[in-house]
Amino acid sequence: MAELATSLRRGTLEFCVLAMVEHEDRYGTEIVRRFGEEPNLAASEGTIYPLLSRLRRVGWLDSKWAESPSGPPRRYYALTGDGRSALAHFRTEWVSFRQTVDRLVGTGEAA
Amino acid sequence: MAELATSLRRGTLEFCVLAMVEHEDRYGTEIVRRFGEEPNLAASEGTIYPLLSRLRRVGWLDSKWAESPSGPPRRYYALTGDGRSALAHFRTEWVSFRQTVDRLVGTGEAA
DNA sequence: TGGCTCTACCTTGCGTGGCAAGGTACTGTG
DNA sequence: CACAGTACCTTGCCACGCAAGGTAGAGCCA
């Protein structure tokens, strides 16, 4: 039985990434670091980089290289139009899903 | 890119099953049918039966055979003590996870 | 110059778990 | 005695999270 947090992340992680670059372009290592600060989402490079490639491949993210003030160049990611739609779609799906789980699993009290 | 609903289910489905047998013993086909009524959770036999076996194997569910009023015998599932603990643990994890996602992905407005 | 560390990128290989499809067997019913 | 209905379970495939491993430029310091 896998780690609970790991399987919970499934399906939401990619949209958390989309949301993270929604208002500002970000690069890989930065995204990893930011997720690292969220105990519920902490995901390593081995998760994030393949995820970013996948999102690029399906056309939800776009990327461009930029110099770093110090260190190797960075690949900055930005949301595409399709990415924006996908994120919007997720938001409605998520609310609905969350409510279903709350109702079925609930707090253990009532029905 | 897998179906959105499918990956959302990951990690929560098994606990929805636990919650479903929390107050009353249920059998496989019944569980499949009940999930079928939830658009967000709809899962087929191919998902539920292996899941039930897994939950039995790790000791969260217990089962006993019982005659059906009409048709072949049914295997009824019940929560074990460990299952109850696991469910309780999930409930706190879930609340925390849900809040994190709400905060990060939000509704698209505000920060 | 050479060597060390830091930052940044990416890949490989494994394991878990959802699911469609396929399979077995018992129980009525005409 | 065939046929439909109910109930159980397995096989094989694919997606994806992740630990571990790999490459390379930048900055520093002697």
mmCIF file of C-alpha atoms (C1' of nucleotides) in Angstrom:
data_model
loop_
_atom_site.group_PDB
_atom_site.id
_atom_site.type_symbol
_atom_site.label_atom_id
_atom_site.label_comp_id
_atom_site.label_asym_id
_atom_site.label_seq_id
_atom_site.Cartn_x
_atom_site.Cartn_y
_atom_site.Cartn_z
ATOM 1 C CA MET A 1 0.000 0.000 0.000
ATOM 2 C CA ALA A 2 1.679 3.172 -1.175
ATOM 3 C CA GLU A 3 2.163 6.252 0.947
ATOM 4 C CA LEU A 4 -1.181 7.983 1.442
ATOM 5 C CA ALA A 5 0.036 11.461 0.541
ATOM 6 C CA THR A 6 1.535 10.123 -2.669
ATOM 7 C CA SER A 7 -1.673 8.717 -4.020
ATOM 8 C CA LEU A 8 -3.675 11.733 -2.938
ATOM 9 C CA ARG A 9 -1.392 13.899 -5.033
ATOM 10 C CA ARG A 10 -2.238 11.912 -8.119
ATOM 11 C CA GLY A 11 -4.422 13.896 -10.399
ATOM 12 C CA THR A 12 -4.080 17.138 -8.516
ATOM 13 C CA LEU A 13 -0.359 17.681 -8.671
ATOM 14 C CA GLU A 14 -0.313 18.635 -12.317
ATOM 15 C CA PHE A 15 -2.982 21.257 -11.764
ATOM 16 C CA CYS A 16 -1.180 22.647 -8.778
ATOM 17 C CA VAL A 17 1.735 23.142 -11.151
ATOM 18 C CA LEU A 18 -0.494 24.891 -13.681
ATOM 19 C CA ALA A 19 -1.855 27.130 -10.932
ATOM 20 C CA MET A 20 1.664 27.919 -9.814
ATOM 21 C CA VAL A 21 2.659 29.357 -13.172
ATOM 22 C CA GLU A 22 -0.703 30.976 -13.786
ATOM 23 C CA HIS A 23 0.249 34.495 -12.814
ATOM 24 C CA GLU A 24 4.012 34.360 -13.105
ATOM 25 C CA ASP A 25 6.545 32.371 -15.107
ATOM 26 C CA ARG A 26 8.570 29.948 -13.013
ATOM 27 C CA TYR A 27 11.412 27.506 -13.575
ATOM 28 C CA GLY A 28 11.815 23.878 -12.521
ATOM 29 C CA THR A 29 13.946 24.122 -9.446
ATOM 30 C CA GLU A 30 11.833 26.976 -8.156
ATOM 31 C CA ILE A 31 8.676 24.881 -8.526
ATOM 32 C CA VAL A 32 10.293 21.949 -6.740
ATOM 33 C CA ARG A 33 11.311 24.245 -3.896
ATOM 34 C CA ARG A 34 7.850 25.736 -3.566
ATOM 35 C CA PHE A 35 6.197 22.342 -3.447
ATOM 36 C CA GLY A 36 8.760 21.304 -0.896
ATOM 37 C CA GLU A 37 7.259 23.870 1.446
ATOM 38 C CA GLU A 38 3.851 22.186 1.235
ATOM 39 C CA PRO A 39 3.914 19.040 3.360
ATOM 40 C CA ASN A 40 0.936 17.660 1.469
ATOM 41 C CA LEU A 41 2.454 18.139 -1.944
ATOM 42 C CA ALA A 42 6.172 17.734 -1.429
ATOM 43 C CA ALA A 43 7.371 16.189 -4.670
ATOM 44 C CA SER A 44 10.926 15.681 -5.789
ATOM 45 C CA GLU A 45 12.695 16.497 -9.047
ATOM 46 C CA GLY A 46 12.008 12.976 -10.259
ATOM 47 C CA THR A 47 8.324 13.810 -10.142
ATOM 48 C CA ILE A 48 8.324 17.425 -11.227
ATOM 49 C CA TYR A 49 10.589 17.335 -14.265
ATOM 50 C CA PRO A 50 8.812 14.511 -16.045
ATOM 51 C CA LEU A 51 5.535 16.224 -15.143
ATOM 52 C CA LEU A 52 6.679 19.512 -16.663
ATOM 53 C CA SER A 53 7.741 17.714 -19.857
ATOM 54 C CA ARG A 54 4.390 16.024 -20.061
ATOM 55 C CA LEU A 55 2.538 19.301 -19.618
ATOM 56 C CA ARG A 56 4.686 20.843 -22.308
ATOM 57 C CA ARG A 57 4.066 17.904 -24.613
ATOM 58 C CA VAL A 58 0.278 18.145 -24.327
ATOM 59 C CA GLY A 59 0.485 21.878 -24.876
ATOM 60 C CA TRP A 60 -0.649 23.163 -21.508
ATOM 61 C CA LEU A 61 2.683 24.748 -20.757
ATOM 62 C CA ASP A 62 5.081 26.657 -22.863
ATOM 63 C CA SER A 63 8.716 27.302 -21.983
ATOM 64 C CA LYS A 64 11.560 29.603 -22.813
ATOM 65 C CA TRP A 65 15.176 29.692 -21.698
ATOM 66 C CA ALA A 66 16.499 32.630 -19.781
ATOM 67 C CA GLU A 67 19.821 33.520 -18.237
ATOM 68 C CA SER A 68 20.157 33.282 -14.503
ATOM 69 C CA PRO A 69 21.733 36.159 -12.550
ATOM 70 C CA SER A 70 24.116 33.491 -11.272
ATOM 71 C CA GLY A 71 24.374 29.878 -12.344
ATOM 72 C CA PRO A 72 23.212 27.922 -15.382
ATOM 73 C CA PRO A 73 20.315 29.117 -17.543
ATOM 74 C CA ARG A 74 16.771 28.329 -16.489
ATOM 75 C CA ARG A 75 13.802 27.067 -18.416
ATOM 76 C CA TYR A 76 10.824 29.219 -17.514
ATOM 77 C CA TYR A 77 7.334 27.810 -17.862
ATOM 78 C CA ALA A 78 4.159 29.708 -18.724
ATOM 79 C CA LEU A 79 0.529 28.719 -19.100
ATOM 80 C CA THR A 80 -0.843 28.391 -22.639
ATOM 81 C CA GLY A 81 -4.451 29.006 -23.630
ATOM 82 C CA ASP A 82 -5.134 25.285 -23.490
ATOM 83 C CA GLY A 83 -3.490 25.157 -20.095
ATOM 84 C CA ARG A 84 -5.766 27.893 -18.885
ATOM 85 C CA SER A 85 -8.832 25.980 -20.084
ATOM 86 C CA ALA A 86 -7.579 22.771 -18.475
ATOM 87 C CA LEU A 87 -7.064 24.570 -15.199
ATOM 88 C CA ALA A 88 -10.536 26.091 -15.340
ATOM 89 C CA HIS A 89 -11.996 22.681 -16.060
ATOM 90 C CA PHE A 90 -10.109 21.174 -13.175
ATOM 91 C CA ARG A 91 -11.445 23.803 -10.807
ATOM 92 C CA THR A 92 -15.045 22.771 -11.404
ATOM 93 C CA GLU A 93 -14.204 19.058 -11.360
ATOM 94 C CA TRP A 94 -12.278 19.456 -8.165
ATOM 95 C CA VAL A 95 -15.094 21.194 -6.318
ATOM 96 C CA SER A 96 -17.491 18.480 -7.332
ATOM 97 C CA PHE A 97 -15.097 15.693 -6.433
ATOM 98 C CA ARG A 98 -14.211 17.212 -3.104
ATOM 99 C CA GLN A 99 -17.873 17.474 -2.171
ATOM 100 C CA THR A 100 -18.526 13.866 -3.108
ATOM 101 C CA VAL A 101 -15.689 12.635 -0.942
ATOM 102 C CA ASP A 102 -16.757 14.868 1.921
ATOM 103 C CA ARG A 103 -20.240 13.464 1.688
ATOM 104 C CA LEU A 104 -19.270 9.804 1.414
ATOM 105 C CA VAL A 105 -16.399 9.715 3.853
ATOM 106 C CA GLY A 106 -17.519 12.663 5.882
ATOM 107 C CA THR A 107 -16.224 13.178 9.366
ATOM 108 C CA GLY A 108 -17.513 9.870 10.549
ATOM 109 C CA GLU A 109 -20.595 11.436 12.119
ATOM 110 C CA ALA A 110 -24.082 11.799 10.727
ATOM 111 C CA ALA A 111 -25.086 10.834 7.202
ATOM 112 C CA MET B 1 -2.822 11.967 -20.004
ATOM 113 C CA ALA B 2 -5.257 9.782 -18.114
ATOM 114 C CA GLU B 3 -8.871 10.648 -17.523
ATOM 115 C CA LEU B 4 -9.105 13.366 -14.867
ATOM 116 C CA ALA B 5 -11.710 11.621 -12.733
ATOM 117 C CA THR B 6 -9.647 8.442 -12.742
ATOM 118 C CA SER B 7 -6.562 10.001 -11.264
ATOM 119 C CA LEU B 8 -8.551 12.011 -8.770
ATOM 120 C CA ARG B 9 -9.984 8.781 -7.437
ATOM 121 C CA ARG B 10 -6.530 7.457 -6.718
ATOM 122 C CA GLY B 11 -5.895 7.456 -3.049
ATOM 123 C CA THR B 12 -9.440 8.256 -2.046
ATOM 124 C CA LEU B 13 -11.310 5.351 -3.580
ATOM 125 C CA GLU B 14 -10.107 2.808 -1.079
ATOM 126 C CA PHE B 15 -11.235 4.983 1.808
ATOM 127 C CA CYS B 16 -14.598 5.565 0.219
ATOM 128 C CA VAL B 17 -14.912 1.778 0.240
ATOM 129 C CA LEU B 18 -13.959 1.627 3.903
ATOM 130 C CA ALA B 19 -16.504 4.328 4.702
ATOM 131 C CA MET B 20 -19.121 2.428 2.768
ATOM 132 C CA VAL B 21 -18.835 -0.658 4.952
ATOM 133 C CA GLU B 22 -18.324 1.321 8.124
ATOM 134 C CA HIS B 23 -21.848 1.029 9.471
ATOM 135 C CA GLU B 24 -23.135 -1.941 7.544
ATOM 136 C CA ASP B 25 -21.652 -5.026 5.910
ATOM 137 C CA ARG B 26 -21.801 -4.967 2.123
ATOM 138 C CA TYR B 27 -20.880 -7.285 -0.735
ATOM 139 C CA GLY B 28 -18.915 -6.638 -3.917
ATOM 140 C CA THR B 29 -21.601 -6.161 -6.498
ATOM 141 C CA GLU B 30 -23.512 -3.911 -4.132
ATOM 142 C CA ILE B 31 -20.461 -1.707 -3.661
ATOM 143 C CA VAL B 32 -19.898 -1.509 -7.406
ATOM 144 C CA ARG B 33 -23.517 -0.481 -7.900
ATOM 145 C CA ARG B 34 -23.377 2.197 -5.220
ATOM 146 C CA PHE B 35 -20.232 3.706 -6.679
ATOM 147 C CA GLY B 36 -21.869 3.612 -10.069
ATOM 148 C CA GLU B 37 -24.382 6.114 -8.776
ATOM 149 C CA GLU B 38 -21.630 8.603 -7.961
ATOM 150 C CA PRO B 39 -20.433 10.178 -11.206
ATOM 151 C CA ASN B 40 -17.176 11.195 -9.556
ATOM 152 C CA LEU B 41 -16.360 7.763 -8.255
ATOM 153 C CA ALA B 42 -17.863 5.381 -10.791
ATOM 154 C CA ALA B 43 -15.502 2.410 -10.753
ATOM 155 C CA SER B 44 -16.006 -0.932 -12.411
ATOM 156 C CA GLU B 45 -15.636 -4.480 -11.119
ATOM 157 C CA GLY B 46 -12.105 -4.562 -12.463
ATOM 158 C CA THR B 47 -11.242 -1.815 -10.024
ATOM 159 C CA ILE B 48 -13.353 -2.773 -7.037
ATOM 160 C CA TYR B 49 -12.633 -6.484 -6.713
ATOM 161 C CA PRO B 50 -8.860 -6.173 -6.742
ATOM 162 C CA LEU B 51 -9.243 -3.261 -4.329
ATOM 163 C CA LEU B 52 -11.349 -5.335 -1.946
ATOM 164 C CA SER B 53 -8.762 -8.134 -2.045
ATOM 165 C CA ARG B 54 -6.020 -5.683 -1.287
ATOM 166 C CA LEU B 55 -7.910 -4.238 1.657
ATOM 167 C CA ARG B 56 -8.512 -7.726 2.946
ATOM 168 C CA ARG B 57 -4.862 -8.614 2.524
ATOM 169 C CA VAL B 58 -3.634 -5.635 4.534
ATOM 170 C CA GLY B 59 -6.183 -6.392 7.212
ATOM 171 C CA TRP B 60 -8.460 -3.389 6.911
ATOM 172 C CA LEU B 61 -11.415 -5.467 5.811
ATOM 173 C CA ASP B 62 -12.718 -8.786 6.903
ATOM 174 C CA SER B 63 -15.170 -10.913 4.947
ATOM 175 C CA LYS B 64 -17.624 -13.723 5.408
ATOM 176 C CA TRP B 65 -19.772 -15.643 2.965
ATOM 177 C CA ALA B 66 -23.525 -15.518 3.209
ATOM 178 C CA GLU B 67 -26.388 -17.009 1.236
ATOM 179 C CA SER B 68 -28.328 -14.731 -1.060
ATOM 180 C CA PRO B 69 -32.147 -14.738 -0.991
ATOM 181 C CA SER B 70 -31.844 -15.456 -4.706
ATOM 182 C CA GLY B 71 -28.689 -16.149 -6.681
ATOM 183 C CA PRO B 72 -25.163 -17.233 -5.800
ATOM 184 C CA PRO B 73 -23.678 -16.622 -2.347
ATOM 185 C CA ARG B 74 -22.171 -13.247 -1.523
ATOM 186 C CA ARG B 75 -19.000 -12.273 0.221
ATOM 187 C CA TYR B 76 -19.822 -9.592 2.766
ATOM 188 C CA TYR B 77 -17.145 -7.160 3.877
ATOM 189 C CA ALA B 78 -16.757 -5.503 7.283
ATOM 190 C CA LEU B 79 -14.305 -3.021 8.768
ATOM 191 C CA THR B 80 -11.639 -4.374 11.107
ATOM 192 C CA GLY B 81 -10.102 -2.401 13.961
ATOM 193 C CA ASP B 82 -7.130 -1.549 11.761
ATOM 194 C CA GLY B 83 -9.530 -0.485 9.015
ATOM 195 C CA ARG B 84 -11.242 1.834 11.431
ATOM 196 C CA SER B 85 -7.915 3.426 12.396
ATOM 197 C CA ALA B 86 -6.910 3.781 8.761
ATOM 198 C CA LEU B 87 -10.184 5.487 7.977
ATOM 199 C CA ALA B 88 -9.803 7.845 10.918
ATOM 200 C CA HIS B 89 -6.294 8.674 9.784
ATOM 201 C CA PHE B 90 -7.484 9.323 6.262
ATOM 202 C CA ARG B 91 -10.127 11.734 7.506
ATOM 203 C CA THR B 92 -7.572 14.057 9.042
ATOM 204 C CA GLU B 93 -5.172 13.709 6.095
ATOM 205 C CA TRP B 94 -7.954 14.401 3.659
ATOM 206 C CA VAL B 95 -9.051 17.616 5.365
ATOM 207 C CA SER B 96 -5.521 18.884 5.363
ATOM 208 C CA PHE B 97 -4.917 17.890 1.752
ATOM 209 C CA ARG B 98 -8.182 19.371 0.555
ATOM 210 C CA GLN B 99 -7.346 22.691 2.193
ATOM 211 C CA THR B 100 -3.917 22.769 0.615
ATOM 212 C CA VAL B 101 -5.321 22.213 -2.852
ATOM 213 C CA ASP B 102 -8.049 24.777 -2.280
ATOM 214 C CA ARG B 103 -5.442 27.293 -1.251
ATOM 215 C CA LEU B 104 -3.001 26.610 -4.084
ATOM 216 C CA VAL B 105 -5.415 26.122 -6.935
ATOM 217 C CA GLY B 106 -8.204 28.149 -5.423
ATOM 218 C CA THR B 107 -10.933 29.517 -7.602
ATOM 219 C CA GLY B 108 -8.534 31.472 -9.742
ATOM 220 C CA GLU B 109 -9.270 34.693 -7.885
ATOM 221 C CA ALA B 110 -7.357 36.348 -5.074
ATOM 222 C CA ALA B 111 -4.258 34.896 -3.452
ATOM 223 C "C1'" DT C 1 45.090 26.458 -14.140
ATOM 224 C "C1'" DG C 2 42.754 23.067 -11.647
ATOM 225 C "C1'" DG C 3 39.501 21.671 -8.440
ATOM 226 C "C1'" DC C 4 35.461 22.180 -5.644
ATOM 227 C "C1'" DT C 5 30.681 23.413 -4.881
ATOM 228 C "C1'" DC C 6 26.305 25.096 -6.268
ATOM 229 C "C1'" DT C 7 22.614 25.379 -9.322
ATOM 230 C "C1'" DA C 8 19.908 23.640 -12.896
ATOM 231 C "C1'" DC C 9 18.459 20.476 -16.085
ATOM 232 C "C1'" DC C 10 16.936 15.646 -17.340
ATOM 233 C "C1'" DT C 11 16.580 10.180 -17.564
ATOM 234 C "C1'" DT C 12 16.170 5.280 -15.982
ATOM 235 C "C1'" DG C 13 13.845 1.679 -13.741
ATOM 236 C "C1'" DC C 14 10.659 0.170 -10.491
ATOM 237 C "C1'" DG C 15 6.233 -0.272 -8.129
ATOM 238 C "C1'" DT C 16 1.418 0.754 -7.448
ATOM 239 C "C1'" DG C 17 -3.063 0.786 -8.829
ATOM 240 C "C1'" DG C 18 -7.138 1.786 -12.080
ATOM 241 C "C1'" DC C 19 -9.595 -0.441 -15.716
ATOM 242 C "C1'" DA C 20 -11.390 -3.040 -19.890
ATOM 243 C "C1'" DA C 21 -11.978 -7.425 -21.099
ATOM 244 C "C1'" DG C 22 -12.390 -12.028 -20.222
ATOM 245 C "C1'" DG C 23 -13.652 -16.053 -17.400
ATOM 246 C "C1'" DT C 24 -16.157 -19.307 -13.915
ATOM 247 C "C1'" DA C 25 -20.086 -20.883 -11.506
ATOM 248 C "C1'" DC C 26 -24.444 -21.053 -9.176
ATOM 249 C "C1'" DT C 27 -29.634 -19.747 -9.402
ATOM 250 C "C1'" DG C 28 -33.796 -19.222 -11.009
ATOM 251 C "C1'" DT C 29 -37.399 -19.287 -15.141
ATOM 252 C "C1'" DG C 30 -39.935 -20.760 -19.425
ATOM 253 C "C1'" DC D 1 -32.270 -28.072 -20.530
ATOM 254 C "C1'" DA D 2 -31.005 -23.847 -22.479
ATOM 255 C "C1'" DC D 3 -30.796 -18.984 -21.282
ATOM 256 C "C1'" DA D 4 -30.551 -14.990 -18.535
ATOM 257 C "C1'" DG D 5 -29.243 -12.984 -14.238
ATOM 258 C "C1'" DT D 6 -26.200 -12.502 -10.334
ATOM 259 C "C1'" DA D 7 -21.929 -12.852 -8.187
ATOM 260 C "C1'" DC D 8 -17.294 -13.734 -7.862
ATOM 261 C "C1'" DC D 9 -12.372 -13.125 -9.609
ATOM 262 C "C1'" DT D 10 -8.066 -12.683 -12.930
ATOM 263 C "C1'" DT D 11 -5.118 -11.042 -16.778
ATOM 264 C "C1'" DG D 12 -2.626 -7.633 -19.119
ATOM 265 C "C1'" DC D 13 -1.912 -2.979 -20.167
ATOM 266 C "C1'" DC D 14 -0.859 1.793 -19.164
ATOM 267 C "C1'" DA D 15 -0.052 6.063 -16.401
ATOM 268 C "C1'" DC D 16 2.480 8.238 -13.200
ATOM 269 C "C1'" DG D 17 5.074 9.165 -8.732
ATOM 270 C "C1'" DC D 18 9.658 8.734 -7.151
ATOM 271 C "C1'" DA D 19 14.462 7.403 -5.727
ATOM 272 C "C1'" DA D 20 18.622 7.282 -7.726
ATOM 273 C "C1'" DG D 21 21.740 8.481 -11.053
ATOM 274 C "C1'" DG D 22 23.715 11.550 -14.716
ATOM 275 C "C1'" DT D 23 25.363 16.003 -17.302
ATOM 276 C "C1'" DA D 24 26.985 20.568 -17.467
ATOM 277 C "C1'" DG D 25 27.679 25.534 -16.856
ATOM 278 C "C1'" DA D 26 28.869 29.358 -13.123
ATOM 279 C "C1'" DG D 27 31.439 31.145 -9.414
ATOM 280 C "C1'" DC D 28 35.146 30.956 -6.302
ATOM 281 C "C1'" DC D 29 39.681 30.480 -4.488
ATOM 282 C "C1'" DA D 30 44.246 29.287 -4.311
#
